[in-house]
Amino acid sequence: MKKYFTPEIETASREYLRAVQSARLIKMVHNCYNNVPFYKRKFDEIGLLPGDIKSIDDITKLPFTIKQDLRDNYPFGMFAVPRDELVRVHASSGTTGKQTVVGYTKGDIERWAESTARALTAMGVTKDDYIHISYGYGLFTGGLGIHYGAEKAGATAIPVSSGNTKRQIQLLRDFGSNVLCCTPSYAMFIGESIKEAGIDPKELPLRIGIFGAEAWSENMRQEIQKSLDIKAYDIYGLSEIAGPGVAFECEEQNGMHISEDYFYPEIIDPETLEPLPDGVYGELVFTCIGKEALPLVRYRTHDISAITHEECSCGRTLVKMLRPKGRSDDMLIIRGVNVFPSQVEHVILQLGMEPNYQIVVDRVNNLDIMKVLIEMSDTMFSDSVRKLEEIEKTISTAMQQTLGVHAVIKLVEPHSLPRSEGKAIRVIDNRVI
Ligand code: DLL
């Protein structure tokens, strides 16, 4: 079985990687200055010339890029190549405002596919595997991103796309797929539906799950692994940088290796914008040193993570990012206390409940009220009102201890909260501020 897709990079020495990164950064900076008016203006404003960037160490001299810059240059204003060199466009809608449009040259698609093929190989995918892809196909990068990676790895891509869970299960069964790719919340739902259909997951040849596109916890991994009888791996990416495959877990299932020869990572303090050392959580920033069409410089992802150069038992030397805690723009401020939806999920799972929940925030008489709706299991549903009140109280106490803020807990009927086929919507913030 192939252990690495590109061993010369994945197990390279630090010196070699830095040399590759330096050469690519220098090339990229010239591309930005010469072909993207936005960057020429930004560099001129701070008196920076492309020649000032001599190695990867100079990256901190470069200005940051934010999502709003892409919106201001909507749709194609940040592209560095003429139209005839573009072979694909994707877009991500986000929650507000205009779409963020991204473009790729033929080479960009090849490098992205290579990075995703590295991911699949690291998770144990081989040429003999059928890959059931339930990420959406379309402007979202999930479906086509994994698809090209699967083909590049020599496996068989099955482009099912999202939706129609009954059909998903039938295809999983009939085709005998070995690998399932979707969001972790959808994987939970598929697991639940398989159980309801009376299918024993052990009867399916499914071995591996490749889940990402949203934050998920270690507890949730354990749940999914159990309900589908697979090994579940985390995959990370964002459309602005490429799509799925920017970073991926290996057999160790502990942190995601970043394809840092294409996507150079930094962690910064989101307030001071200063770089932070290994192991310290802050905002993840990427520079697309391997991209031609949309070479973003120090792009602020808003994802809260940390990076570590610690040795990994899989033999890869590529730096790892730790499981993102969430996005800084997902963070709720409840009566002055910072709360991430992932912390709420952690508490729910720790108490042995399923992660089917929704957080609703209101402001009553100038006071923030956070309500967490959690689905009961079928067995709990037959419990007495008194018993349910006791459970609510236990959860509320655990929330107070973990979050440092009071949450009103409301147990709701089984299967009453909406299920998602893509990224789950966990928070409804009704506050008008
Ligand atoms: O979600 C790309 C993707 C597709 C990644 C399929 C993995 C699998 P966007 O729609 O642009 O792209 O959303 C990117 O999703 O900034 C993170 O906040 C979040 N995200 C993606 N992967 C993970 C992950 C795709 N593994 C945004 N863990 C990112 C936590 C993730 N958050």
PDB file of N, CA, C and O and ligand atoms in Angstrom, residues 92 135 140-142 211-216 234-240 243-244 256 301 303 324 327 423, ligand 1:
ATOM      1  N   SER A  92     -17.905  30.856  -2.865  1.00  0.00           N
ATOM      2  CA  SER A  92     -18.506  30.453  -1.593  1.00  0.00           C
ATOM      3  C   SER A  92     -19.408  31.569  -1.120  1.00  0.00           C
ATOM      4  O   SER A  92     -19.082  32.746  -1.270  1.00  0.00           O
ATOM      5  N   TYR A 135     -20.259  15.370  -0.643  1.00  0.00           N
ATOM      6  CA  TYR A 135     -20.147  16.836  -0.577  1.00  0.00           C
ATOM      7  C   TYR A 135     -20.862  17.376  -1.801  1.00  0.00           C
ATOM      8  O   TYR A 135     -20.895  16.713  -2.853  1.00  0.00           O
ATOM      9  N   PHE A 140     -19.635  25.263  -4.649  1.00  0.00           N
ATOM     10  CA  PHE A 140     -18.930  24.803  -3.443  1.00  0.00           C
ATOM     11  C   PHE A 140     -17.774  23.895  -3.880  1.00  0.00           C
ATOM     12  O   PHE A 140     -17.936  23.062  -4.788  1.00  0.00           O
ATOM     13  N   THR A 141     -16.628  24.032  -3.219  1.00  0.00           N
ATOM     14  CA  THR A 141     -15.437  23.285  -3.654  1.00  0.00           C
ATOM     15  C   THR A 141     -15.404  21.828  -3.185  1.00  0.00           C
ATOM     16  O   THR A 141     -14.557  21.061  -3.638  1.00  0.00           O
ATOM     17  N   GLY A 142     -16.302  21.469  -2.235  1.00  0.00           N
ATOM     18  CA  GLY A 142     -16.229  20.147  -1.608  1.00  0.00           C
ATOM     19  C   GLY A 142     -16.294  18.988  -2.592  1.00  0.00           C
ATOM     20  O   GLY A 142     -15.405  18.132  -2.626  1.00  0.00           O
ATOM     21  N   PHE A 211     -14.072  13.651   6.533  1.00  0.00           N
ATOM     22  CA  PHE A 211     -15.066  14.632   6.947  1.00  0.00           C
ATOM     23  C   PHE A 211     -14.441  15.988   7.237  1.00  0.00           C
ATOM     24  O   PHE A 211     -13.409  16.072   7.896  1.00  0.00           O
ATOM     25  N   GLY A 212     -15.093  17.030   6.765  1.00  0.00           N
ATOM     26  CA  GLY A 212     -14.585  18.382   6.993  1.00  0.00           C
ATOM     27  C   GLY A 212     -15.605  19.392   6.528  1.00  0.00           C
ATOM     28  O   GLY A 212     -16.779  19.078   6.355  1.00  0.00           O
ATOM     29  N   ALA A 213     -15.149  20.616   6.312  1.00  0.00           N
ATOM     30  CA  ALA A 213     -15.969  21.757   5.881  1.00  0.00           C
ATOM     31  C   ALA A 213     -16.651  22.453   7.045  1.00  0.00           C
ATOM     32  O   ALA A 213     -17.280  23.491   6.865  1.00  0.00           O
ATOM     33  N   GLU A 214     -16.560  21.879   8.234  1.00  0.00           N
ATOM     34  CA  GLU A 214     -17.113  22.540   9.429  1.00  0.00           C
ATOM     35  C   GLU A 214     -16.358  22.015  10.657  1.00  0.00           C
ATOM     36  O   GLU A 214     -15.748  20.936  10.600  1.00  0.00           O
ATOM     37  N   ALA A 215     -16.425  22.775  11.731  1.00  0.00           N
ATOM     38  CA  ALA A 215     -15.724  22.363  12.947  1.00  0.00           C
ATOM     39  C   ALA A 215     -16.435  21.178  13.582  1.00  0.00           C
ATOM     40  O   ALA A 215     -17.659  21.101  13.581  1.00  0.00           O
ATOM     41  N   TRP A 216     -15.673  20.206  14.090  1.00  0.00           N
ATOM     42  CA  TRP A 216     -16.259  19.061  14.792  1.00  0.00           C
ATOM     43  C   TRP A 216     -15.309  18.653  15.894  1.00  0.00           C
ATOM     44  O   TRP A 216     -14.132  19.009  15.873  1.00  0.00           O
ATOM     45  N   ASP A 234     -10.177  13.878   9.570  1.00  0.00           N
ATOM     46  CA  ASP A 234     -10.501  15.293   9.396  1.00  0.00           C
ATOM     47  C   ASP A 234      -9.773  15.834   8.168  1.00  0.00           C
ATOM     48  O   ASP A 234      -8.589  15.557   7.981  1.00  0.00           O
ATOM     49  N   ILE A 235     -10.496  16.595   7.368  1.00  0.00           N
ATOM     50  CA  ILE A 235      -9.870  17.262   6.212  1.00  0.00           C
ATOM     51  C   ILE A 235     -10.288  18.726   6.251  1.00  0.00           C
ATOM     52  O   ILE A 235     -11.422  19.046   6.576  1.00  0.00           O
ATOM     53  N   TYR A 236      -9.334  19.606   5.948  1.00  0.00           N
ATOM     54  CA  TYR A 236      -9.584  21.038   6.075  1.00  0.00           C
ATOM     55  C   TYR A 236      -9.298  21.743   4.749  1.00  0.00           C
ATOM     56  O   TYR A 236      -8.425  21.318   3.989  1.00  0.00           O
ATOM     57  N   GLY A 237     -10.009  22.803   4.524  1.00  0.00           N
ATOM     58  CA  GLY A 237      -9.714  23.641   3.365  1.00  0.00           C
ATOM     59  C   GLY A 237     -10.680  24.789   3.310  1.00  0.00           C
ATOM     60  O   GLY A 237     -11.668  24.816   4.038  1.00  0.00           O
ATOM     61  N   LEU A 238     -10.374  25.751   2.473  1.00  0.00           N
ATOM     62  CA  LEU A 238     -11.321  26.843   2.249  1.00  0.00           C
ATOM     63  C   LEU A 238     -11.173  27.285   0.811  1.00  0.00           C
ATOM     64  O   LEU A 238     -10.083  27.178   0.231  1.00  0.00           O
ATOM     65  N   SER A 239     -12.280  27.725   0.225  1.00  0.00           N
ATOM     66  CA  SER A 239     -12.270  27.987  -1.213  1.00  0.00           C
ATOM     67  C   SER A 239     -11.244  29.051  -1.589  1.00  0.00           C
ATOM     68  O   SER A 239     -10.594  28.928  -2.627  1.00  0.00           O
ATOM     69  N   GLU A 240     -11.062  30.065  -0.755  1.00  0.00           N
ATOM     70  CA  GLU A 240     -10.141  31.137  -1.113  1.00  0.00           C
ATOM     71  C   GLU A 240      -8.729  30.604  -1.350  1.00  0.00           C
ATOM     72  O   GLU A 240      -7.960  31.137  -2.134  1.00  0.00           O
ATOM     73  N   GLY A 243      -9.658  24.691  -1.521  1.00  0.00           N
ATOM     74  CA  GLY A 243     -10.819  23.835  -1.300  1.00  0.00           C
ATOM     75  C   GLY A 243     -10.346  22.730  -0.372  1.00  0.00           C
ATOM     76  O   GLY A 243      -9.307  22.870   0.279  1.00  0.00           O
ATOM     77  N   PRO A 244     -11.058  21.592  -0.306  1.00  0.00           N
ATOM     78  CA  PRO A 244     -10.616  20.523   0.603  1.00  0.00           C
ATOM     79  C   PRO A 244      -9.220  20.028   0.235  1.00  0.00           C
ATOM     80  O   PRO A 244      -8.881  19.955  -0.941  1.00  0.00           O
ATOM     81  N   MET A 256      -3.694  18.084  11.633  1.00  0.00           N
ATOM     82  CA  MET A 256      -3.739  17.933  10.170  1.00  0.00           C
ATOM     83  C   MET A 256      -2.479  18.490   9.518  1.00  0.00           C
ATOM     84  O   MET A 256      -2.114  19.650   9.733  1.00  0.00           O
ATOM     85  N   THR A 301      -7.963  33.776   7.563  1.00  0.00           N
ATOM     86  CA  THR A 301      -9.068  32.807   7.423  1.00  0.00           C
ATOM     87  C   THR A 301     -10.188  32.999   8.441  1.00  0.00           C
ATOM     88  O   THR A 301     -11.284  32.500   8.259  1.00  0.00           O
ATOM     89  N   ASP A 303     -10.212  31.387  11.035  1.00  0.00           N
ATOM     90  CA  ASP A 303     -10.241  30.112  11.770  1.00  0.00           C
ATOM     91  C   ASP A 303      -9.248  30.174  12.926  1.00  0.00           C
ATOM     92  O   ASP A 303      -8.124  30.641  12.759  1.00  0.00           O
ATOM     93  N   PRO A 324      -9.397  23.076  14.242  1.00  0.00           N
ATOM     94  CA  PRO A 324      -9.868  24.445  14.486  1.00  0.00           C
ATOM     95  C   PRO A 324     -10.947  24.478  15.571  1.00  0.00           C
ATOM     96  O   PRO A 324     -11.825  23.613  15.594  1.00  0.00           O
ATOM     97  N   ARG A 327     -14.581  29.520  14.174  1.00  0.00           N
ATOM     98  CA  ARG A 327     -14.166  30.737  13.477  1.00  0.00           C
ATOM     99  C   ARG A 327     -14.345  31.923  14.414  1.00  0.00           C
ATOM    100  O   ARG A 327     -15.286  31.951  15.191  1.00  0.00           O
ATOM    101  N   LYS A 423     -23.136  21.958   5.465  1.00  0.00           N
ATOM    102  CA  LYS A 423     -22.679  22.520   6.731  1.00  0.00           C
ATOM    103  C   LYS A 423     -23.882  22.746   7.644  1.00  0.00           C
ATOM    104  O   LYS A 423     -24.866  23.334   7.222  1.00  0.00           O
TER     105      LYS A 423
HETATM  106  O1  DLL B   1     -15.579  24.097   3.329  1.00  0.00           O
HETATM  107  C1  DLL B   1     -13.867  23.426   1.757  1.00  0.00           C
HETATM  108  C2  DLL B   1     -13.976  22.026   2.238  1.00  0.00           C
HETATM  109  C3  DLL B   1     -14.854  21.145   1.632  1.00  0.00           C
HETATM  110  C4  DLL B   1     -13.168  21.568   3.282  1.00  0.00           C
HETATM  111  C5  DLL B   1     -14.933  19.845   2.040  1.00  0.00           C
HETATM  112  C6  DLL B   1     -13.229  20.248   3.703  1.00  0.00           C
HETATM  113  C7  DLL B   1     -14.111  19.380   3.078  1.00  0.00           C
HETATM  114  P1  DLL B   1     -15.555  26.940   2.324  1.00  0.00           P
HETATM  115  O2  DLL B   1     -16.983  26.687   2.006  1.00  0.00           O
HETATM  116  O3  DLL B   1     -14.874  28.085   1.676  1.00  0.00           O
HETATM  117  O4  DLL B   1     -14.686  25.694   1.937  1.00  0.00           O
HETATM  118  O5  DLL B   1     -15.462  27.058   3.913  1.00  0.00           O
HETATM  119  C8  DLL B   1     -14.219  27.178   4.537  1.00  0.00           C
HETATM  120  O6  DLL B   1     -14.981  25.999   6.521  1.00  0.00           O
HETATM  121  O7  DLL B   1     -12.541  28.596   6.795  1.00  0.00           O
HETATM  122  C9  DLL B   1     -13.435  26.731   8.127  1.00  0.00           C
HETATM  123  O8  DLL B   1     -14.077  27.710   8.899  1.00  0.00           O
HETATM  124  C10 DLL B   1     -14.434  25.651   7.781  1.00  0.00           C
HETATM  125  N1  DLL B   1     -13.751  24.345   7.690  1.00  0.00           N
HETATM  126  C11 DLL B   1     -13.378  23.678   6.589  1.00  0.00           C
HETATM  127  N2  DLL B   1     -12.826  22.477   6.931  1.00  0.00           N
HETATM  128  C12 DLL B   1     -12.845  22.406   8.290  1.00  0.00           C
HETATM  129  C13 DLL B   1     -12.414  21.449   9.250  1.00  0.00           C
HETATM  130  C14 DLL B   1     -14.805  24.410   2.433  1.00  0.00           C
HETATM  131  N3  DLL B   1     -11.892  20.287   8.915  1.00  0.00           N
HETATM  132  C15 DLL B   1     -14.384  27.220   6.037  1.00  0.00           C
HETATM  133  N4  DLL B   1     -12.573  21.756  10.574  1.00  0.00           N
HETATM  134  C16 DLL B   1     -13.058  27.282   6.758  1.00  0.00           C
HETATM  135  C17 DLL B   1     -13.122  22.927  10.947  1.00  0.00           C
HETATM  136  C18 DLL B   1     -13.425  23.612   8.769  1.00  0.00           C
HETATM  137  N5  DLL B   1     -13.553  23.858  10.085  1.00  0.00           N
END
